[in-house]
Amino acid sequence: LPFHPTSAQKRVLKEIVDDLKAPYPMTRLLQGDVGSGKTIVAFEAIVIAVENGYQAALMAPTEILAEQHFINAKRILGMLNYQVGVVRRGIRKAEKLALLESIASGEVQVVIGTHALIEEHTVFKKLGLVIVDEQHRFGVVQRLQLMAKGENPNTLVMTATPIPRTLAMTLYGDLDLSVIDQM
């Protein structure tokens, strides 16, 4: 990385790593202000998944955000020779079919997209990590639809919306909570 992670990012990454080593799938909510480094922590989790032979999917609520994640993933994860693809509207039909085949074969290890990731034609070979950005913009059903594309994948949902711990436990009681409380 072109910078040193903050102690908050390191703490949260350790929580994620501990979850990934557990004998059951991770279900974690990552909360932090815009600019706190949630995305880089998510990319570090992606590295763990890919290095262990799995695919990772990152779902964003808008095409603009999906494209931004795609560009950053290509820049950061591309140095590791990971194949990164983006599933969104506006891709020519032949190009989209080739991309979907590459995802289904496992050739593309990191898949970024919008709601298109939960459509039935998007099939993964070995989905091990699901990341949902801006969780509040998706429903629980959409998160579950993406999770259903793997066999009990680890799940990380991210939000910049500050949620007090008690409210987070009520809204997201099925998720462990990590907070990046440093910029």
mmCIF file with all atom_site columns, C-alpha atoms in Angstrom, residues 18-182:
data_model
loop_
_atom_site.group_PDB
_atom_site.id
_atom_site.type_symbol
_atom_site.label_atom_id
_atom_site.label_alt_id
_atom_site.label_comp_id
_atom_site.label_asym_id
_atom_site.label_entity_id
_atom_site.label_seq_id
_atom_site.pdbx_PDB_ins_code
_atom_site.Cartn_x
_atom_site.Cartn_y
_atom_site.Cartn_z
_atom_site.occupancy
_atom_site.B_iso_or_equiv
_atom_site.pdbx_formal_charge
_atom_site.auth_seq_id
_atom_site.auth_comp_id
_atom_site.auth_asym_id
_atom_site.auth_atom_id
_atom_site.pdbx_PDB_model_num
ATOM 1   C CA . ASP A 1 18  ? -10.087 -14.005 13.347  1.00 0.00 ? 18  ASP A CA 1
ATOM 2   C CA . ASP A 1 19  ? -13.561 -14.459 11.823  1.00 0.00 ? 19  ASP A CA 1
ATOM 3   C CA . LEU A 1 20  ? -12.122 -15.932 8.625   1.00 0.00 ? 20  LEU A CA 1
ATOM 4   C CA . LYS A 1 21  ? -10.142 -18.484 10.638  1.00 0.00 ? 21  LYS A CA 1
ATOM 5   C CA . ALA A 1 22  ? -13.248 -19.574 12.581  1.00 0.00 ? 22  ALA A CA 1
ATOM 6   C CA . PRO A 1 23  ? -15.054 -22.820 11.685  1.00 0.00 ? 23  PRO A CA 1
ATOM 7   C CA . TYR A 1 24  ? -18.218 -20.868 10.747  1.00 0.00 ? 24  TYR A CA 1
ATOM 8   C CA . PRO A 1 25  ? -18.797 -18.089 8.185   1.00 0.00 ? 25  PRO A CA 1
ATOM 9   C CA . MET A 1 26  ? -18.073 -14.468 9.092   1.00 0.00 ? 26  MET A CA 1
ATOM 10  C CA . THR A 1 27  ? -21.036 -12.098 9.262   1.00 0.00 ? 27  THR A CA 1
ATOM 11  C CA . ARG A 1 28  ? -19.629 -8.670  10.129  1.00 0.00 ? 28  ARG A CA 1
ATOM 12  C CA . LEU A 1 29  ? -20.783 -5.058  9.845   1.00 0.00 ? 29  LEU A CA 1
ATOM 13  C CA . LEU A 1 30  ? -17.915 -2.636  9.228   1.00 0.00 ? 30  LEU A CA 1
ATOM 14  C CA . GLN A 1 31  ? -18.805 0.919   10.183  1.00 0.00 ? 31  GLN A CA 1
ATOM 15  C CA . GLY A 1 32  ? -16.636 3.984   9.588   1.00 0.00 ? 32  GLY A CA 1
ATOM 16  C CA . ASP A 1 33  ? -16.805 7.529   8.307   1.00 0.00 ? 33  ASP A CA 1
ATOM 17  C CA . VAL A 1 34  ? -16.210 8.308   4.645   1.00 0.00 ? 34  VAL A CA 1
ATOM 18  C CA . GLY A 1 35  ? -12.434 8.296   4.212   1.00 0.00 ? 35  GLY A CA 1
ATOM 19  C CA . SER A 1 36  ? -11.734 6.099   7.241   1.00 0.00 ? 36  SER A CA 1
ATOM 20  C CA . GLY A 1 37  ? -10.431 3.244   5.086   1.00 0.00 ? 37  GLY A CA 1
ATOM 21  C CA . LYS A 1 38  ? -13.265 0.722   4.957   1.00 0.00 ? 38  LYS A CA 1
ATOM 22  C CA . THR A 1 39  ? -12.532 -0.104  1.327   1.00 0.00 ? 39  THR A CA 1
ATOM 23  C CA . ILE A 1 40  ? -8.861  -0.878  1.880   1.00 0.00 ? 40  ILE A CA 1
ATOM 24  C CA . VAL A 1 41  ? -9.782  -3.174  4.784   1.00 0.00 ? 41  VAL A CA 1
ATOM 25  C CA . ALA A 1 42  ? -12.288 -4.873  2.459   1.00 0.00 ? 42  ALA A CA 1
ATOM 26  C CA . PHE A 1 43  ? -9.549  -5.263  -0.177  1.00 0.00 ? 43  PHE A CA 1
ATOM 27  C CA . GLU A 1 44  ? -7.300  -6.859  2.447   1.00 0.00 ? 44  GLU A CA 1
ATOM 28  C CA . ALA A 1 45  ? -10.102 -9.349  3.201   1.00 0.00 ? 45  ALA A CA 1
ATOM 29  C CA . ILE A 1 46  ? -10.361 -10.002 -0.550  1.00 0.00 ? 46  ILE A CA 1
ATOM 30  C CA . VAL A 1 47  ? -6.648  -10.849 -0.652  1.00 0.00 ? 47  VAL A CA 1
ATOM 31  C CA . ILE A 1 48  ? -7.183  -13.433 2.104   1.00 0.00 ? 48  ILE A CA 1
ATOM 32  C CA . ALA A 1 49  ? -10.106 -14.988 0.221   1.00 0.00 ? 49  ALA A CA 1
ATOM 33  C CA . VAL A 1 50  ? -8.329  -15.125 -3.139  1.00 0.00 ? 50  VAL A CA 1
ATOM 34  C CA . GLU A 1 51  ? -5.079  -16.437 -1.649  1.00 0.00 ? 51  GLU A CA 1
ATOM 35  C CA . ASN A 1 52  ? -7.130  -19.278 -0.175  1.00 0.00 ? 52  ASN A CA 1
ATOM 36  C CA . GLY A 1 53  ? -8.642  -20.203 -3.541  1.00 0.00 ? 53  GLY A CA 1
ATOM 37  C CA . TYR A 1 54  ? -11.961 -18.371 -3.345  1.00 0.00 ? 54  TYR A CA 1
ATOM 38  C CA . GLN A 1 55  ? -13.694 -15.671 -5.329  1.00 0.00 ? 55  GLN A CA 1
ATOM 39  C CA . ALA A 1 56  ? -14.846 -12.422 -3.745  1.00 0.00 ? 56  ALA A CA 1
ATOM 40  C CA . ALA A 1 57  ? -17.819 -10.275 -4.736  1.00 0.00 ? 57  ALA A CA 1
ATOM 41  C CA . LEU A 1 58  ? -18.261 -6.614  -3.814  1.00 0.00 ? 58  LEU A CA 1
ATOM 42  C CA . MET A 1 59  ? -21.753 -5.213  -4.391  1.00 0.00 ? 59  MET A CA 1
ATOM 43  C CA . ALA A 1 60  ? -22.235 -1.448  -4.520  1.00 0.00 ? 60  ALA A CA 1
ATOM 44  C CA . PRO A 1 61  ? -25.583 0.395   -4.755  1.00 0.00 ? 61  PRO A CA 1
ATOM 45  C CA . THR A 1 62  ? -24.751 2.571   -7.799  1.00 0.00 ? 62  THR A CA 1
ATOM 46  C CA . GLU A 1 63  ? -22.879 2.099   -11.039 1.00 0.00 ? 63  GLU A CA 1
ATOM 47  C CA . ILE A 1 64  ? -20.670 5.088   -10.210 1.00 0.00 ? 64  ILE A CA 1
ATOM 48  C CA . LEU A 1 65  ? -19.573 3.547   -6.904  1.00 0.00 ? 65  LEU A CA 1
ATOM 49  C CA . ALA A 1 66  ? -19.131 0.110   -8.506  1.00 0.00 ? 66  ALA A CA 1
ATOM 50  C CA . GLU A 1 67  ? -16.920 1.664   -11.193 1.00 0.00 ? 67  GLU A CA 1
ATOM 51  C CA . GLN A 1 68  ? -14.907 3.525   -8.529  1.00 0.00 ? 68  GLN A CA 1
ATOM 52  C CA . HIS A 1 69  ? -14.365 0.261   -6.603  1.00 0.00 ? 69  HIS A CA 1
ATOM 53  C CA . PHE A 1 70  ? -13.423 -1.483  -9.875  1.00 0.00 ? 70  PHE A CA 1
ATOM 54  C CA . ILE A 1 71  ? -10.804 1.151   -10.742 1.00 0.00 ? 71  ILE A CA 1
ATOM 55  C CA . ASN A 1 72  ? -9.313  0.999   -7.234  1.00 0.00 ? 72  ASN A CA 1
ATOM 56  C CA . ALA A 1 73  ? -9.360  -2.808  -7.209  1.00 0.00 ? 73  ALA A CA 1
ATOM 57  C CA . LYS A 1 74  ? -7.599  -2.959  -10.588 1.00 0.00 ? 74  LYS A CA 1
ATOM 58  C CA . ARG A 1 75  ? -4.973  -0.509  -9.313  1.00 0.00 ? 75  ARG A CA 1
ATOM 59  C CA . ILE A 1 76  ? -4.368  -2.203  -5.947  1.00 0.00 ? 76  ILE A CA 1
ATOM 60  C CA . LEU A 1 77  ? -5.241  -5.867  -6.520  1.00 0.00 ? 77  LEU A CA 1
ATOM 61  C CA . GLY A 1 78  ? -4.057  -5.907  -10.119 1.00 0.00 ? 78  GLY A CA 1
ATOM 62  C CA . MET A 1 79  ? -0.475  -5.673  -8.826  1.00 0.00 ? 79  MET A CA 1
ATOM 63  C CA . LEU A 1 80  ? -1.075  -9.127  -7.310  1.00 0.00 ? 80  LEU A CA 1
ATOM 64  C CA . ASN A 1 81  ? -2.131  -10.431 -10.744 1.00 0.00 ? 81  ASN A CA 1
ATOM 65  C CA . TYR A 1 82  ? -5.726  -10.941 -9.624  1.00 0.00 ? 82  TYR A CA 1
ATOM 66  C CA . GLN A 1 83  ? -8.347  -10.946 -12.337 1.00 0.00 ? 83  GLN A CA 1
ATOM 67  C CA . VAL A 1 84  ? -10.895 -8.245  -11.490 1.00 0.00 ? 84  VAL A CA 1
ATOM 68  C CA . GLY A 1 85  ? -14.200 -7.835  -13.315 1.00 0.00 ? 85  GLY A CA 1
ATOM 69  C CA . VAL A 1 86  ? -17.118 -5.441  -13.071 1.00 0.00 ? 86  VAL A CA 1
ATOM 70  C CA . VAL A 1 87  ? -20.717 -6.465  -13.773 1.00 0.00 ? 87  VAL A CA 1
ATOM 71  C CA . ARG A 1 88  ? -22.920 -3.507  -14.607 1.00 0.00 ? 88  ARG A CA 1
ATOM 72  C CA . ARG A 1 89  ? -25.173 -2.038  -17.266 1.00 0.00 ? 89  ARG A CA 1
ATOM 73  C CA . GLY A 1 90  ? -23.577 -0.558  -20.348 1.00 0.00 ? 90  GLY A CA 1
ATOM 74  C CA . ILE A 1 91  ? -21.311 -3.499  -21.180 1.00 0.00 ? 91  ILE A CA 1
ATOM 75  C CA . ARG A 1 92  ? -21.737 -4.792  -24.739 1.00 0.00 ? 92  ARG A CA 1
ATOM 76  C CA . LYS A 1 93  ? -23.516 -8.148  -24.923 1.00 0.00 ? 93  LYS A CA 1
ATOM 77  C CA . ALA A 1 94  ? -20.531 -10.172 -26.207 1.00 0.00 ? 94  ALA A CA 1
ATOM 78  C CA . GLU A 1 95  ? -18.225 -8.616  -23.618 1.00 0.00 ? 95  GLU A CA 1
ATOM 79  C CA . LYS A 1 96  ? -20.734 -9.298  -20.844 1.00 0.00 ? 96  LYS A CA 1
ATOM 80  C CA . LEU A 1 97  ? -21.158 -12.948 -21.885 1.00 0.00 ? 97  LEU A CA 1
ATOM 81  C CA . ALA A 1 98  ? -17.377 -13.429 -21.889 1.00 0.00 ? 98  ALA A CA 1
ATOM 82  C CA . LEU A 1 99  ? -17.146 -11.805 -18.439 1.00 0.00 ? 99  LEU A CA 1
ATOM 83  C CA . LEU A 1 100 ? -19.930 -13.996 -17.024 1.00 0.00 ? 100 LEU A CA 1
ATOM 84  C CA . GLU A 1 101 ? -18.201 -17.112 -18.411 1.00 0.00 ? 101 GLU A CA 1
ATOM 85  C CA . SER A 1 102 ? -14.914 -16.009 -16.781 1.00 0.00 ? 102 SER A CA 1
ATOM 86  C CA . ILE A 1 103 ? -16.691 -15.532 -13.450 1.00 0.00 ? 103 ILE A CA 1
ATOM 87  C CA . ALA A 1 104 ? -18.422 -18.925 -13.692 1.00 0.00 ? 104 ALA A CA 1
ATOM 88  C CA . SER A 1 105 ? -15.113 -20.647 -14.520 1.00 0.00 ? 105 SER A CA 1
ATOM 89  C CA . GLY A 1 106 ? -13.354 -18.944 -11.601 1.00 0.00 ? 106 GLY A CA 1
ATOM 90  C CA . GLU A 1 107 ? -10.892 -17.147 -13.881 1.00 0.00 ? 107 GLU A CA 1
ATOM 91  C CA . VAL A 1 108 ? -12.132 -13.805 -12.523 1.00 0.00 ? 108 VAL A CA 1
ATOM 92  C CA . GLN A 1 109 ? -11.404 -13.895 -8.802  1.00 0.00 ? 109 GLN A CA 1
ATOM 93  C CA . VAL A 1 110 ? -12.697 -10.471 -7.769  1.00 0.00 ? 110 VAL A CA 1
ATOM 94  C CA . VAL A 1 111 ? -16.130 -9.473  -9.030  1.00 0.00 ? 111 VAL A CA 1
ATOM 95  C CA . ILE A 1 112 ? -17.480 -5.996  -8.439  1.00 0.00 ? 112 ILE A CA 1
ATOM 96  C CA . GLY A 1 113 ? -20.927 -4.868  -9.424  1.00 0.00 ? 113 GLY A CA 1
ATOM 97  C CA . THR A 1 114 ? -24.301 -3.450  -8.658  1.00 0.00 ? 114 THR A CA 1
ATOM 98  C CA . HIS A 1 115 ? -27.569 -5.367  -8.234  1.00 0.00 ? 115 HIS A CA 1
ATOM 99  C CA . ALA A 1 116 ? -26.478 -7.232  -11.388 1.00 0.00 ? 116 ALA A CA 1
ATOM 100 C CA . LEU A 1 117 ? -24.480 -9.520  -9.085  1.00 0.00 ? 117 LEU A CA 1
ATOM 101 C CA . ILE A 1 118 ? -27.683 -11.019 -7.689  1.00 0.00 ? 118 ILE A CA 1
ATOM 102 C CA . GLU A 1 119 ? -29.270 -11.691 -11.072 1.00 0.00 ? 119 GLU A CA 1
ATOM 103 C CA . GLU A 1 120 ? -29.552 -15.359 -11.953 1.00 0.00 ? 120 GLU A CA 1
ATOM 104 C CA . HIS A 1 121 ? -27.155 -15.168 -14.921 1.00 0.00 ? 121 HIS A CA 1
ATOM 105 C CA . THR A 1 122 ? -24.271 -14.158 -12.616 1.00 0.00 ? 122 THR A CA 1
ATOM 106 C CA . VAL A 1 123 ? -22.848 -17.484 -11.403 1.00 0.00 ? 123 VAL A CA 1
ATOM 107 C CA . PHE A 1 124 ? -19.715 -17.980 -9.335  1.00 0.00 ? 124 PHE A CA 1
ATOM 108 C CA . LYS A 1 125 ? -17.448 -21.019 -9.287  1.00 0.00 ? 125 LYS A CA 1
ATOM 109 C CA . LYS A 1 126 ? -16.295 -20.699 -5.666  1.00 0.00 ? 126 LYS A CA 1
ATOM 110 C CA . LEU A 1 127 ? -17.656 -17.597 -3.924  1.00 0.00 ? 127 LEU A CA 1
ATOM 111 C CA . GLY A 1 128 ? -16.051 -17.354 -0.501  1.00 0.00 ? 128 GLY A CA 1
ATOM 112 C CA . LEU A 1 129 ? -16.402 -13.674 0.411   1.00 0.00 ? 129 LEU A CA 1
ATOM 113 C CA . VAL A 1 130 ? -19.365 -11.357 -0.068  1.00 0.00 ? 130 VAL A CA 1
ATOM 114 C CA . ILE A 1 131 ? -18.898 -7.640  0.588   1.00 0.00 ? 131 ILE A CA 1
ATOM 115 C CA . VAL A 1 132 ? -21.861 -5.282  0.501   1.00 0.00 ? 132 VAL A CA 1
ATOM 116 C CA . ASP A 1 133 ? -21.030 -1.571  0.431   1.00 0.00 ? 133 ASP A CA 1
ATOM 117 C CA . GLU A 1 134 ? -23.548 0.908   1.808   1.00 0.00 ? 134 GLU A CA 1
ATOM 118 C CA . GLN A 1 135 ? -25.575 -1.882  3.410   1.00 0.00 ? 135 GLN A CA 1
ATOM 119 C CA . HIS A 1 136 ? -28.477 0.483   4.172   1.00 0.00 ? 136 HIS A CA 1
ATOM 120 C CA . ARG A 1 137 ? -29.098 0.909   0.430   1.00 0.00 ? 137 ARG A CA 1
ATOM 121 C CA . PHE A 1 138 ? -29.825 -2.806  0.047   1.00 0.00 ? 138 PHE A CA 1
ATOM 122 C CA . GLY A 1 139 ? -32.365 -5.032  1.709   1.00 0.00 ? 139 GLY A CA 1
ATOM 123 C CA . VAL A 1 140 ? -31.608 -8.105  3.764   1.00 0.00 ? 140 VAL A CA 1
ATOM 124 C CA . VAL A 1 141 ? -33.105 -10.201 0.953   1.00 0.00 ? 141 VAL A CA 1
ATOM 125 C CA . GLN A 1 142 ? -30.615 -8.782  -1.558  1.00 0.00 ? 142 GLN A CA 1
ATOM 126 C CA . ARG A 1 143 ? -27.698 -9.542  0.768   1.00 0.00 ? 143 ARG A CA 1
ATOM 127 C CA . LEU A 1 144 ? -29.022 -13.101 1.201   1.00 0.00 ? 144 LEU A CA 1
ATOM 128 C CA . GLN A 1 145 ? -29.451 -13.510 -2.574  1.00 0.00 ? 145 GLN A CA 1
ATOM 129 C CA . LEU A 1 146 ? -25.791 -12.685 -3.113  1.00 0.00 ? 146 LEU A CA 1
ATOM 130 C CA . MET A 1 147 ? -24.726 -14.945 -0.248  1.00 0.00 ? 147 MET A CA 1
ATOM 131 C CA . ALA A 1 148 ? -26.759 -17.796 -1.777  1.00 0.00 ? 148 ALA A CA 1
ATOM 132 C CA . LYS A 1 149 ? -24.430 -17.752 -4.803  1.00 0.00 ? 149 LYS A CA 1
ATOM 133 C CA . GLY A 1 150 ? -21.743 -19.387 -2.639  1.00 0.00 ? 150 GLY A CA 1
ATOM 134 C CA . GLU A 1 151 ? -21.686 -22.176 -0.074  1.00 0.00 ? 151 GLU A CA 1
ATOM 135 C CA . ASN A 1 152 ? -21.900 -20.308 3.236   1.00 0.00 ? 152 ASN A CA 1
ATOM 136 C CA . PRO A 1 153 ? -19.579 -17.482 2.160   1.00 0.00 ? 153 PRO A CA 1
ATOM 137 C CA . ASN A 1 154 ? -18.054 -15.052 4.630   1.00 0.00 ? 154 ASN A CA 1
ATOM 138 C CA . THR A 1 155 ? -19.955 -11.764 4.597   1.00 0.00 ? 155 THR A CA 1
ATOM 139 C CA . LEU A 1 156 ? -18.760 -8.235  5.286   1.00 0.00 ? 156 LEU A CA 1
ATOM 140 C CA . VAL A 1 157 ? -21.230 -5.372  5.043   1.00 0.00 ? 157 VAL A CA 1
ATOM 141 C CA . MET A 1 158 ? -20.003 -1.792  5.178   1.00 0.00 ? 158 MET A CA 1
ATOM 142 C CA . THR A 1 159 ? -21.671 1.478   6.073   1.00 0.00 ? 159 THR A CA 1
ATOM 143 C CA . ALA A 1 160 ? -20.592 5.067   6.648   1.00 0.00 ? 160 ALA A CA 1
ATOM 144 C CA . THR A 1 161 ? -23.845 5.748   8.467   1.00 0.00 ? 161 THR A CA 1
ATOM 145 C CA . PRO A 1 162 ? -23.031 6.171   12.154  1.00 0.00 ? 162 PRO A CA 1
ATOM 146 C CA . ILE A 1 163 ? -25.125 3.682   14.079  1.00 0.00 ? 163 ILE A CA 1
ATOM 147 C CA . PRO A 1 164 ? -25.014 3.589   17.882  1.00 0.00 ? 164 PRO A CA 1
ATOM 148 C CA . ARG A 1 165 ? -24.026 0.117   19.100  1.00 0.00 ? 165 ARG A CA 1
ATOM 149 C CA . THR A 1 166 ? -27.435 -0.624  20.679  1.00 0.00 ? 166 THR A CA 1
ATOM 150 C CA . LEU A 1 167 ? -29.284 0.351   17.497  1.00 0.00 ? 167 LEU A CA 1
ATOM 151 C CA . ALA A 1 168 ? -26.814 -1.643  15.389  1.00 0.00 ? 168 ALA A CA 1
ATOM 152 C CA . MET A 1 169 ? -27.524 -4.717  17.517  1.00 0.00 ? 169 MET A CA 1
ATOM 153 C CA . THR A 1 170 ? -31.252 -4.231  16.934  1.00 0.00 ? 170 THR A CA 1
ATOM 154 C CA . LEU A 1 171 ? -31.004 -3.592  13.181  1.00 0.00 ? 171 LEU A CA 1
ATOM 155 C CA . TYR A 1 172 ? -28.149 -5.963  12.426  1.00 0.00 ? 172 TYR A CA 1
ATOM 156 C CA . GLY A 1 173 ? -28.337 -8.458  15.294  1.00 0.00 ? 173 GLY A CA 1
ATOM 157 C CA . ASP A 1 174 ? -27.070 -11.198 12.990  1.00 0.00 ? 174 ASP A CA 1
ATOM 158 C CA . LEU A 1 175 ? -23.797 -9.309  12.418  1.00 0.00 ? 175 LEU A CA 1
ATOM 159 C CA . ASP A 1 176 ? -20.715 -8.755  14.534  1.00 0.00 ? 176 ASP A CA 1
ATOM 160 C CA . LEU A 1 177 ? -19.776 -5.067  14.653  1.00 0.00 ? 177 LEU A CA 1
ATOM 161 C CA . SER A 1 178 ? -16.410 -3.491  13.810  1.00 0.00 ? 178 SER A CA 1
ATOM 162 C CA . VAL A 1 179 ? -15.862 0.266   13.868  1.00 0.00 ? 179 VAL A CA 1
ATOM 163 C CA . ILE A 1 180 ? -13.041 2.202   12.230  1.00 0.00 ? 180 ILE A CA 1
ATOM 164 C CA . ASP A 1 181 ? -12.979 5.161   14.595  1.00 0.00 ? 181 ASP A CA 1
ATOM 165 C CA . GLN A 1 182 ? -9.901  6.910   13.183  1.00 0.00 ? 182 GLN A CA 1
#
